[in-house]
XYZ file of C-alpha atoms in Angstrom:
737
model
C 5.662 -4.383 -29.420
C 2.244 -5.392 -30.795
C 3.772 -7.808 -33.314
C 5.985 -9.483 -30.722
C 3.102 -9.877 -28.280
C 0.886 -11.140 -31.115
C 3.396 -13.904 -31.777
C 3.713 -14.589 -28.054
C -0.055 -14.937 -27.734
C -0.249 -17.404 -30.626
C 2.708 -19.333 -29.233
C 1.080 -19.597 -25.786
C -2.241 -20.658 -27.339
C -0.629 -23.379 -29.469
C 1.949 -24.562 -26.917
C -0.467 -24.315 -23.989
C 0.755 -27.516 -22.316
C 4.282 -26.125 -22.067
C 3.136 -22.685 -20.826
C 0.724 -24.086 -18.242
C 3.338 -26.537 -16.984
C 5.860 -23.708 -16.600
C 3.544 -21.642 -14.375
C 2.431 -24.643 -12.332
C 6.063 -25.613 -11.765
C 6.910 -22.043 -10.737
C 4.002 -22.003 -8.286
C 5.079 -25.357 -6.825
C 8.685 -24.178 -6.495
C 7.647 -20.970 -4.710
C 5.258 -22.923 -2.495
C 7.976 -25.375 -1.511
C 10.294 -22.501 -0.626
C 7.601 -20.855 1.485
C 6.775 -24.096 3.295
C 10.362 -24.527 4.428
C 10.961 -20.904 5.396
C 10.535 -19.435 8.896
C 7.418 -17.353 9.446
C 7.634 -13.644 8.635
C 7.533 -11.229 11.520
C 7.736 -7.464 11.629
C 10.623 -6.180 9.554
C 13.177 -4.135 11.449
C 12.148 -0.504 11.457
C 14.986 1.863 10.656
C 15.030 5.395 9.296
C 18.530 6.092 7.925
C 19.678 9.677 8.079
C 17.504 10.726 11.031
C 18.665 11.816 14.477
C 16.364 9.299 16.188
C 17.932 6.420 14.230
C 21.441 7.714 14.897
C 20.707 7.753 18.626
C 19.228 4.260 18.470
C 22.341 2.940 16.722
C 24.512 4.633 19.338
C 22.559 2.877 22.107
C 23.187 -0.466 20.405
C 26.916 0.307 20.269
C 27.481 1.854 23.719
C 24.968 -0.216 25.731
C 25.580 -3.778 24.468
C 23.109 -6.340 25.756
C 20.519 -3.685 26.556
C 18.072 -5.273 24.061
C 17.220 -1.880 22.624
C 15.308 -3.598 19.811
C 13.731 -6.228 22.070
C 10.020 -6.521 22.792
C 8.664 -4.601 25.762
C 5.647 -4.981 28.003
C 4.203 -2.726 30.660
C 2.118 -4.563 33.216
C -0.143 -1.901 34.747
C -1.806 -2.452 38.127
C -4.702 -0.480 39.620
C -5.793 -0.877 43.223
C -9.475 -1.399 44.115
C -11.433 1.688 45.139
C -10.381 2.918 48.547
C -7.041 1.101 48.445
C -3.534 2.004 47.292
C -0.846 0.065 45.519
C 1.429 0.706 48.505
C -0.835 -1.319 50.810
C 0.892 -4.456 52.078
C -1.422 -6.951 50.364
C -1.333 -5.223 46.980
C 2.412 -4.732 47.236
C 2.897 -8.454 47.872
C 0.727 -9.328 44.857
C 2.801 -7.042 42.600
C 6.028 -8.522 43.956
C 4.811 -12.043 43.185
C 3.920 -10.918 39.655
C 7.360 -9.362 39.136
C 9.049 -12.552 40.335
C 6.912 -14.640 37.974
C 7.714 -12.347 35.028
C 11.464 -12.482 35.715
C 11.543 -16.261 35.355
C 11.048 -16.348 31.575
C 13.929 -17.614 29.423
C 13.473 -14.764 26.897
C 13.201 -12.017 29.542
C 16.155 -9.610 29.661
C 15.060 -7.657 32.739
C 12.024 -6.646 34.806
C 11.722 -3.303 36.618
C 10.132 -3.440 40.072
C 7.650 -0.529 40.391
C 8.582 0.086 44.036
C 12.276 0.363 43.278
C 12.069 2.105 39.904
C 9.587 4.875 40.695
C 6.697 3.081 39.035
C 3.950 4.099 41.482
C 1.660 7.055 40.709
C 1.604 10.088 43.021
C -1.793 9.218 44.489
C -0.743 5.590 44.924
C -3.630 4.072 42.955
C -1.679 2.873 39.906
C 1.676 1.155 39.450
C 3.477 -0.520 36.572
C 6.270 -3.010 35.987
C 8.354 -2.867 32.787
C 9.452 -6.085 31.090
C 12.163 -6.105 28.405
C 12.733 -9.188 26.264
C 15.823 -10.388 24.426
C 13.981 -10.749 21.093
C 11.501 -8.656 19.114
C 7.753 -8.929 19.580
C 7.221 -11.058 16.475
C 10.056 -13.402 17.493
C 8.710 -14.078 20.978
C 7.756 -17.663 21.604
C 4.120 -18.277 22.447
C 5.170 -19.636 25.850
C 6.568 -16.201 26.765
C 3.298 -14.502 25.809
C 1.295 -17.068 27.759
C 3.528 -16.595 30.806
C 2.967 -12.809 30.595
C -0.800 -13.262 30.390
C -0.792 -15.845 33.187
C 1.132 -13.564 35.550
C -1.368 -10.767 34.889
C -4.307 -13.136 35.434
C -2.942 -14.252 38.801
C -2.782 -10.611 39.909
C -6.368 -10.100 38.742
C -7.467 -13.084 40.790
C -5.923 -11.351 43.799
C -8.281 -8.387 43.304
C -6.216 -5.932 41.242
C -7.101 -4.450 37.863
C -4.278 -5.511 35.542
C -3.689 -4.560 31.894
C -0.720 -5.173 29.570
C 0.715 -2.611 27.133
C 3.711 -2.687 24.808
C 4.514 -4.750 21.729
C 5.041 -8.114 23.442
C 1.449 -9.148 22.689
C 1.431 -8.071 19.056
C 0.257 -10.685 16.573
C 0.642 -11.248 12.836
C -2.009 -9.132 11.064
C -5.128 -10.892 9.833
C -7.319 -9.773 6.955
C -10.587 -11.423 7.995
C -13.482 -12.794 5.963
C -14.100 -9.501 4.140
C -11.277 -10.362 1.734
C -13.186 -13.486 0.645
C -16.319 -11.366 0.157
C -14.309 -9.010 -2.079
C -13.189 -11.910 -4.256
C -16.781 -13.160 -4.384
C -17.982 -9.760 -5.639
C -15.203 -9.811 -8.234
C -16.415 -13.224 -9.430
C -19.992 -11.972 -9.834
C -18.837 -8.920 -11.807
C -16.709 -11.132 -14.060
C -19.643 -13.444 -14.799
C -21.887 -10.486 -15.681
C -19.194 -8.843 -17.821
C -17.988 -11.918 -19.692
C -21.326 -13.725 -19.864
C -19.831 -17.105 -18.984
C -18.824 -18.896 -15.805
C -15.796 -20.381 -17.549
C -14.619 -17.070 -19.009
C -15.152 -15.415 -15.625
C -13.123 -18.101 -13.918
C -10.014 -17.536 -16.026
C -9.073 -14.090 -14.597
C -9.743 -15.328 -11.059
C -7.652 -18.455 -11.582
C -4.701 -16.650 -13.122
C -4.816 -13.856 -10.509
C -4.708 -16.442 -7.716
C -1.783 -18.208 -9.415
C 0.104 -14.924 -9.755
C -0.557 -13.846 -6.176
C 0.317 -17.347 -4.986
C 3.711 -17.169 -6.687
C 4.352 -13.638 -5.442
C 3.294 -14.175 -1.831
C 4.997 -17.582 -1.609
C 8.231 -16.030 -2.904
C 7.961 -13.200 -0.365
C 7.366 -15.737 2.417
C 10.334 -17.821 1.289
C 12.613 -14.761 1.305
C 11.088 -13.047 4.358
C 13.776 -14.101 6.817
C 16.675 -13.523 4.418
C 15.543 -10.092 3.235
C 13.901 -9.001 6.506
C 10.428 -8.697 4.977
C 7.608 -8.085 7.432
C 4.236 -9.827 7.483
C 2.571 -6.637 6.215
C 4.660 -6.857 3.019
C 2.943 -10.044 1.828
C -0.526 -8.701 2.689
C -0.022 -5.522 0.642
C 1.555 -7.476 -2.229
C -1.432 -9.833 -2.306
C -3.857 -6.889 -2.193
C -2.308 -5.129 -5.179
C -1.373 -8.303 -7.073
C -4.873 -9.751 -6.811
C -6.526 -6.535 -7.986
C -4.289 -5.912 -11.004
C -4.076 -9.637 -11.806
C -7.845 -9.907 -12.240
C -8.030 -6.661 -14.189
C -5.186 -7.444 -16.587
C -6.582 -10.893 -17.356
C -10.057 -9.401 -17.801
C -8.832 -7.009 -20.484
C -7.149 -9.777 -22.468
C -10.147 -12.149 -22.226
C -12.549 -9.347 -23.200
C -10.461 -8.442 -26.244
C -10.247 -12.134 -27.184
C -14.051 -12.380 -27.186
C -14.270 -9.185 -29.256
C -11.852 -10.640 -31.814
C -13.951 -13.823 -31.979
C -17.006 -11.674 -32.642
C -15.144 -10.226 -35.639
C -15.068 -13.745 -37.096
C -11.422 -14.643 -36.444
C -10.187 -18.119 -35.633
C -9.425 -18.775 -31.993
C -5.643 -18.891 -32.275
C -5.616 -15.720 -34.331
C -8.001 -14.052 -31.858
C -5.703 -14.983 -28.969
C -2.703 -13.516 -30.790
C -4.509 -10.275 -31.583
C -5.901 -9.993 -28.048
C -2.402 -10.227 -26.599
C -1.000 -7.932 -29.303
C -3.524 -5.160 -28.532
C -4.936 -5.498 -25.018
C -1.701 -7.213 -23.976
C 0.300 -4.181 -25.113
C -1.886 -1.964 -22.940
C -1.394 -4.394 -20.049
C 2.395 -4.255 -20.412
C 2.551 -0.464 -20.371
C -0.066 -0.153 -17.630
C 1.921 -2.631 -15.560
C 5.099 -0.644 -16.190
C 3.516 2.488 -14.719
C 2.516 0.571 -11.586
C 5.995 -0.936 -11.261
C 7.622 2.489 -11.705
C 5.393 3.966 -9.008
C 6.091 1.147 -6.543
C 9.837 0.838 -7.127
C 10.076 4.633 -6.974
C 9.235 4.427 -3.262
C 12.912 3.614 -2.744
C 13.754 7.332 -3.137
C 12.212 7.911 0.307
C 15.094 5.863 1.786
C 12.988 4.061 4.383
C 14.017 0.390 4.070
C 10.651 -1.028 5.126
C 8.797 1.124 2.574
C 11.316 0.235 -0.140
C 10.883 -3.490 0.495
C 7.100 -3.197 0.477
C 7.206 -1.342 -2.843
C 9.608 -3.743 -4.542
C 7.689 -6.815 -3.329
C 4.394 -5.388 -4.591
C 6.040 -4.375 -7.897
C 7.342 -7.927 -8.381
C 3.824 -9.281 -7.849
C 2.481 -6.814 -10.442
C 5.184 -7.885 -12.920
C 4.131 -11.515 -12.438
C 0.500 -10.509 -13.080
C 1.542 -8.893 -16.383
C 3.489 -11.961 -17.528
C 0.606 -14.258 -16.619
C -1.892 -12.091 -18.520
C 0.109 -12.302 -21.757
C 1.119 -15.980 -21.506
C -1.060 -18.084 -19.210
C -4.347 -16.457 -20.256
C -3.947 -17.308 -23.980
C -2.852 -20.815 -22.972
C -5.973 -21.315 -20.870
C -8.101 -19.887 -23.676
C -6.654 -22.650 -25.816
C -7.831 -25.235 -23.293
C -11.279 -23.612 -23.038
C -11.876 -23.783 -26.795
C -15.466 -23.085 -27.845
C -16.661 -22.814 -24.257
C -15.486 -19.174 -24.261
C -17.980 -17.496 -26.565
C -17.627 -14.414 -28.770
C -18.685 -11.059 -27.345
C -22.459 -10.697 -27.452
C -23.145 -14.363 -26.796
C -23.970 -15.657 -23.357
C -23.920 -19.184 -22.065
C -27.188 -21.089 -21.717
C -26.605 -21.197 -17.976
C -27.055 -17.414 -17.911
C -30.129 -17.500 -20.079
C -28.433 -16.595 -23.348
C -27.941 -18.383 -26.594
C -26.472 -18.148 -30.015
C -27.500 -15.589 -32.478
C -28.710 -12.987 -30.013
C -25.535 -10.971 -30.044
C -26.082 -9.053 -33.294
C -29.258 -7.325 -32.200
C -27.670 -6.197 -28.987
C -24.605 -4.953 -30.812
C -26.786 -2.767 -33.043
C -28.220 -0.847 -30.076
C -25.999 1.790 -28.429
C -24.658 0.427 -25.162
C -24.336 2.371 -21.931
C -20.755 3.404 -22.708
C -21.811 4.828 -26.064
C -24.726 6.760 -24.561
C -22.588 8.149 -21.732
C -19.728 9.222 -24.031
C -22.219 10.872 -26.426
C -23.646 12.840 -23.505
C -20.176 13.947 -22.339
C -18.963 15.101 -25.768
C -22.155 17.163 -26.134
C -21.654 18.891 -22.756
C -17.912 18.612 -22.062
C -17.471 21.862 -20.144
C -20.314 21.167 -17.691
C -19.090 17.612 -17.042
C -15.504 18.827 -16.564
C -16.469 21.532 -14.074
C -18.766 19.214 -12.117
C -16.066 16.544 -11.855
C -13.316 18.947 -10.785
C -15.504 20.719 -8.219
C -16.742 17.411 -6.787
C -13.258 15.995 -6.345
C -12.041 19.315 -4.956
C -14.767 19.217 -2.307
C -13.850 15.624 -1.377
C -10.194 16.689 -1.023
C -10.907 19.440 1.552
C -10.348 17.206 4.635
C -6.850 16.396 3.351
C -5.820 19.902 4.470
C -6.219 18.667 8.070
C -4.033 15.580 7.569
C -2.102 14.606 10.702
C 0.578 11.938 10.450
C 1.718 9.599 13.182
C 2.936 6.112 13.994
C 0.501 3.752 15.717
C 0.874 3.084 19.426
C -1.324 1.506 22.059
C -3.408 4.689 22.144
C -4.674 3.928 18.629
C -5.856 0.452 19.619
C -9.576 -0.252 20.158
C -10.767 0.339 23.721
C -11.647 -3.354 23.965
C -7.955 -4.372 23.978
C -5.799 -4.739 27.044
C -3.087 -2.654 25.331
C -5.433 0.334 25.077
C -6.738 -0.063 28.619
C -3.173 -0.215 29.907
C -2.354 2.943 27.919
C -5.320 4.762 29.474
C -4.410 3.644 32.993
C -0.871 4.986 32.589
C -2.246 8.301 31.311
C -4.579 8.450 34.295
C -1.866 7.708 36.838
C 1.180 9.437 35.381
C -0.122 11.942 32.838
C -0.679 11.786 29.046
C 2.996 12.236 28.216
C 4.026 9.119 30.117
C 3.055 6.914 27.160
C 5.504 8.729 24.910
C 8.748 9.175 26.864
C 11.666 10.799 25.098
C 15.051 9.122 25.367
C 17.910 11.623 25.290
C 21.293 10.056 24.506
C 24.315 12.102 25.571
C 27.549 11.090 23.827
C 30.361 12.612 25.901
C 33.139 10.379 24.615
C 35.145 13.377 23.379
C 34.422 15.469 26.473
C 36.898 16.110 29.310
C 34.296 15.672 32.068
C 31.407 13.380 30.972
C 29.656 13.492 34.369
C 29.482 17.272 34.260
C 28.079 17.111 30.734
C 25.392 14.654 31.821
C 24.474 16.955 34.713
C 24.366 20.006 32.449
C 22.156 18.251 29.891
C 19.692 17.144 32.568
C 19.480 20.639 34.092
C 18.931 22.348 30.734
C 16.172 19.899 29.769
C 14.446 20.445 33.149
C 14.318 24.147 32.392
C 12.371 23.655 29.143
C 8.624 24.166 28.858
C 6.206 21.223 28.706
C 8.444 18.876 30.734
C 6.899 16.896 33.606
C 9.874 14.847 34.750
C 13.535 14.315 33.856
C 15.075 11.117 35.180
C 18.695 11.109 36.406
C 21.267 10.268 33.731
C 22.041 6.566 33.379
C 25.645 6.161 32.136
C 27.040 3.080 30.430
C 29.872 0.961 31.880
C 32.522 3.049 30.128
C 30.997 6.209 31.582
C 31.210 8.089 28.276
C 27.547 7.867 27.233
C 24.320 8.281 29.193
C 20.592 8.129 28.652
C 18.129 10.611 30.138
C 14.420 9.795 30.095
C 12.156 12.822 29.661
C 8.392 12.746 30.268
C 6.437 15.409 28.332
C 3.255 16.938 29.727
C 1.212 16.198 26.573
C 0.275 13.059 24.644
C 2.823 11.641 22.166
C 0.993 12.768 19.011
C 0.471 16.390 20.130
C 2.102 19.452 18.599
C 3.318 20.388 22.083
C 5.390 17.204 22.341
C 6.800 17.778 18.861
C 7.852 21.285 19.892
C 9.546 19.839 22.972
C 11.613 17.452 20.816
C 12.822 20.392 18.737
C 13.559 22.412 21.903
C 15.705 19.593 23.339
C 17.595 19.327 20.056
C 18.179 23.078 20.037
C 19.496 22.878 23.585
C 21.720 19.968 22.538
C 23.266 22.106 19.824
C 24.306 24.618 22.479
C 25.764 21.885 24.703
C 27.776 20.560 21.778
C 29.153 24.015 21.077
C 30.233 24.375 24.737
C 31.513 20.879 25.543
C 31.849 18.937 22.276
C 29.337 16.347 23.558
C 26.523 15.298 21.237
C 22.936 15.254 22.499
C 20.478 13.115 20.505
C 16.755 12.501 21.013
C 15.164 9.152 20.195
C 12.273 6.970 21.316
C 9.012 6.152 19.531
C 7.755 9.740 19.691
C 10.958 11.259 18.306
C 11.117 8.535 15.648
C 7.571 9.397 14.589
C 8.454 13.070 14.223
C 11.549 12.236 12.164
C 9.612 9.815 9.944
C 6.955 12.416 9.208
C 9.587 15.007 8.347
C 11.492 12.579 6.139
C 8.339 11.619 4.270
C 7.356 15.246 3.800
C 10.818 16.039 2.421
C 10.693 13.032 0.073
C 7.200 13.584 -1.339
C 8.112 16.189 -3.953
C 11.213 14.340 -5.277
C 9.170 11.137 -5.362
C 6.347 12.723 -7.346
C 8.820 14.367 -9.739
C 10.576 11.052 -10.365
C 7.518 8.837 -10.695
C 5.267 11.249 -12.549
C 8.170 12.290 -14.768
C 9.068 8.731 -15.780
C 5.444 7.776 -16.317
C 4.861 10.993 -18.280
C 7.689 10.049 -20.649
C 6.326 6.511 -20.931
C 2.839 7.767 -21.783
C 4.241 10.156 -24.402
C 5.695 7.092 -26.104
C 2.430 5.147 -25.738
C 0.004 7.871 -26.879
C 2.377 9.957 -29.040
C 0.935 13.075 -27.468
C 1.959 15.772 -24.986
C -1.429 16.872 -23.667
C -2.896 13.413 -23.040
C -0.145 12.382 -20.573
C -0.330 15.837 -18.950
C -4.072 15.469 -18.514
C -3.522 11.976 -17.064
C -1.109 13.289 -14.435
C -3.369 16.179 -13.411
C -6.323 13.813 -13.150
C -4.286 11.580 -10.867
C -3.560 14.490 -8.526
C -7.290 15.189 -8.264
C -8.204 11.599 -7.468
C -5.393 11.023 -4.945
C -6.134 14.239 -3.046
C -9.832 13.338 -2.925
C -8.935 9.847 -1.667
C -6.678 11.295 1.049
C -9.547 13.585 2.025
C -11.812 10.563 2.436
C -9.193 8.764 4.556
C -8.866 11.789 6.853
C -12.654 12.137 7.142
C -13.110 8.496 8.193
C -9.959 7.557 10.125
C -9.067 10.931 11.627
C -12.392 12.762 11.925
C -14.494 9.664 12.514
C -17.092 10.122 9.759
C -18.819 6.782 9.026
C -16.347 5.180 11.435
C -18.909 2.656 12.672
C -19.712 1.541 9.130
C -16.015 1.157 8.326
C -15.173 -0.697 11.537
C -12.975 2.115 12.884
C -13.037 1.754 16.668
C -10.513 4.487 17.364
C -9.735 7.606 15.329
C -6.360 9.304 15.374
C -3.453 10.428 13.192
C -2.998 8.770 9.808
C -0.125 6.272 9.579
C 2.967 8.239 8.535
C 3.895 5.989 5.608
C 0.356 5.493 4.380
C -0.067 8.674 2.236
C 3.131 8.285 0.195
C 2.540 4.547 -0.275
C -1.025 5.254 -1.379
C 0.176 7.990 -3.747
C 2.517 5.505 -5.425
C -0.089 2.778 -5.814
C -2.900 5.116 -6.887
C -0.673 6.713 -9.509
C 0.072 3.331 -11.015
C -3.577 2.278 -10.996
C -4.704 5.639 -12.401
C -2.355 5.182 -15.313
C -3.771 1.658 -15.753
C -7.229 2.998 -16.527
C -5.778 5.811 -18.596
C -3.906 3.340 -20.797
C -6.795 0.880 -21.141
C -9.359 3.558 -21.965
C -7.371 6.012 -24.062
C -5.615 3.368 -26.195
C -9.060 2.339 -27.473
C -9.879 5.995 -28.194
C -6.542 6.529 -29.941
C -7.037 3.298 -31.873
C -10.283 4.713 -33.317
C -8.595 8.071 -34.020
C -5.635 6.398 -35.766
C -8.079 4.516 -37.981
C -9.593 7.768 -39.282
C -12.400 8.818 -36.939
C -12.745 12.452 -35.862
C -11.719 13.194 -32.250
C -15.230 13.330 -30.758
C -16.407 10.227 -32.571
C -13.208 8.448 -31.494
C -14.141 9.151 -27.872
C -17.565 7.573 -28.389
C -16.074 4.581 -30.207
C -13.457 4.071 -27.500
C -16.148 4.063 -24.817
C -18.328 1.697 -26.845
C -15.655 -0.976 -26.694
C -13.900 -0.247 -23.388
C -16.285 1.478 -20.940
C -17.999 -1.752 -19.888
C -14.727 -3.551 -19.286
C -13.060 -0.607 -17.521
C -16.141 -0.234 -15.300
C -16.045 -3.926 -14.435
C -12.305 -3.741 -13.755
C -12.805 -0.769 -11.427
C -15.624 -2.484 -9.508
C -13.464 -5.610 -9.152
C -10.490 -3.607 -7.910
C -12.677 -1.695 -5.445
C -14.128 -4.968 -4.137
C -10.693 -6.518 -3.662
C -9.269 -3.461 -1.906
C -12.372 -3.018 0.258
C -11.950 -6.600 1.425
C -8.791 -5.575 3.260
C -10.644 -3.004 5.372
C -11.380 -5.892 7.721
C -7.662 -6.403 8.455
C -6.441 -6.246 12.039
C -3.444 -4.150 10.918
C -4.211 -0.422 10.984
C -1.990 0.388 7.986
C -3.492 -2.391 5.840
C -6.984 -1.265 6.871
C -6.310 2.368 5.909
C -4.612 1.480 2.629
C -7.447 -0.885 1.672
C -10.014 1.857 2.243
C -7.898 4.567 0.620
C -7.233 2.519 -2.520
C -10.884 1.483 -2.870
C -12.012 5.118 -2.662
C -9.190 6.255 -4.965
C -10.246 3.739 -7.634
C -13.853 4.929 -7.268
C -12.838 8.558 -7.828
C -10.258 7.882 -10.512
C -12.171 5.362 -12.617
C -15.662 6.839 -12.443
C -14.997 10.561 -12.105
C -11.590 11.209 -13.672
C -11.340 8.566 -16.409
C -15.034 8.159 -17.202
C -16.028 11.831 -17.013
C -13.114 14.274 -16.943
C -10.991 12.430 -19.543
C -13.627 12.293 -22.322
C -14.662 15.867 -21.531
C -11.092 17.134 -21.892
C -10.507 15.110 -25.083
C -13.719 16.508 -26.557
C -12.666 20.069 -25.712
C -9.139 19.621 -27.090
C -10.191 17.910 -30.327
C -7.254 17.181 -32.628
C -4.938 19.189 -30.353
C -5.091 16.312 -27.855
C -2.988 14.198 -30.231
C -0.489 16.918 -31.142
C 3.182 15.988 -30.980
C 6.113 18.042 -32.302
C 7.464 16.540 -35.515
C 11.024 16.319 -34.209
C 9.778 14.420 -31.144
C 7.586 12.188 -33.296
C 10.641 11.188 -35.312
C 12.743 10.626 -32.195
C 10.251 8.457 -30.292
C 10.101 4.693 -30.904
C 6.829 3.419 -32.319
C 5.601 0.879 -29.758
C 2.264 0.427 -31.586
C 0.112 -0.191 -28.520
C -3.012 0.119 -30.684
C -1.921 -2.853 -32.814
C -1.993 -0.885 -36.075
C 0.713 -3.148 -37.527
C -1.541 -6.166 -37.010
C -4.094 -4.928 -39.549
C -1.844 -6.123 -42.350
C -0.445 -9.096 -40.449
C -0.981 -12.475 -41.986
C -1.322 -15.827 -40.321
C 2.222 -17.212 -40.100
C 2.712 -20.904 -40.634
C 5.339 -21.400 -38.000
C 4.929 -18.821 -35.233
C 7.058 -20.800 -32.789
C 10.192 -20.303 -34.872
C 9.401 -16.639 -35.379
C 9.016 -16.161 -31.635
C 12.373 -17.791 -30.952
C 14.051 -15.563 -33.549
C 12.360 -12.468 -32.038
């Protein structure tokens, strides 16, 4: 591996025009595809294998033209104090609004509140339901404007009017905080690399990689049903790893120059050593992201694969485009220890600095002297941070999770006030009586049994389809959608349905947003253990090959569990409990997005293994070259602690930039990943890892002889390069390889 990458690095350095042209052409091609593609909307949300999805599919089949997947809007009216919605004037205003709403070309149907039971018991609140023929993200702007205009006309007539539903949803925005994150990354790069030019290379290549990835996702969004959130998450992860991977190669290049090597040779060795670590670190991230497919939620699978593809592009750019750009930069990228005149440095000052122990050396020396104390402090600290994770509540976002400043949230609150908290989460019961002798009797029986259950406020009469073999029954719970009481009611209805099926052969299914949320949470809970076994198992095997050790990969996996649980604890504390919510821009606390924990687990695992590979390969490199285990830890930190610290700060800055997103899932993931990197890089990798290695000593690198013989030697440390000459014609060698 190291020899091949060494040749690749020299090839890219020497044939830089060809390599640069290739990446520019690829970027242009992806950009052209994105420019001609339709805009991405929300990907279709389906949960195969769940009862809620089965019922939804049955509705599509038995109620054709019902626009079951179409956008919806609830226009909520509230009468002025002392008046009622049944007063003649207010009733006329609502009727005019309903007529105006029904005139839209994309409107499937509008429900009149006075004919459909949409007036509250005290008469102060009423609502009209609007169903569209297309999804919320496919709605034309004219339809949204018509909806807003109709509501505004009713307001002008003296009513309080708010709009709920997904008809007003917009493509998520990330805000200016993302730019601030990139700016912080640029500052850290300048400080770390000591040169504006050297600092610019990782930023440039990361932007190129993310540009190719996001443009490709945009170009394929319509064909592959990729949502707008997919490109945002891919850019978040791709930008962070792209900067970090390039940083490691550039840093190693400068270190090789400081050893007195020629620039082409230094580029080859940088790619052969740091590039090897980049390849295997990238593989762990890709494994973690692609592994999300085991959950069998199409949207999550697509998000994972898209992000993994962006990471793979970042790896390829780091080992090809970076050495090519280093060739263009020439002497303007200085050896390690030298700073540009712009930063107040000069030539010749590097040796004195190199003689003094740097911060990484001093910290590692402290840890190896007191490993047990550092280990206990780190584990206890992360354990304390993980405590809130025990209170984790999962849910899907609805209008109740919106900020109180939005019309969607105000409409949600008005409906709760007028019709009860359960009205915002109605359950749709689908009764399939196709194989029954008397469908009408079955529909009647199902309705009566559901009415007899606890925690039910209202059961609407069954609405059969044209064939008369299937009906829907709308059930209003007495508690809010995210409550345990409502979840219990869903299970009670399903239990009652099992009895009806045994008696009549008819199938009773529960669906709707609330039931879908419950099924998603259950599916994710069931998938978490198989996912962890698959991903951690594959990465464990990969790290055994990389480090030729059993205990080092085991320690890496256990450290990951600590950091991810602590990060989940922080997410719960902020987004569910409301701690520091004002500082983090959280206007409304509530359940954590159902898919967020497992997605975060996958990403954090990959990133945790990144730092493990980058840091421990340097330690193993020193150990392989004859140093004792404790001294190898100090040596590894001397050369890698500064760069790993910079990489972690950069990644935290990039992820934190997405906290300003308007999308709740992107906001949570940005915060969760930033905190996870903080815990993993600075507590697990910088403190717990050296402490454990110091305690284990030579046992850390133990590997059974039979396994040592069976494993391939990938030579991530670049040991084979120590005797490698300077080939005359590397291009031909690369082609033959």
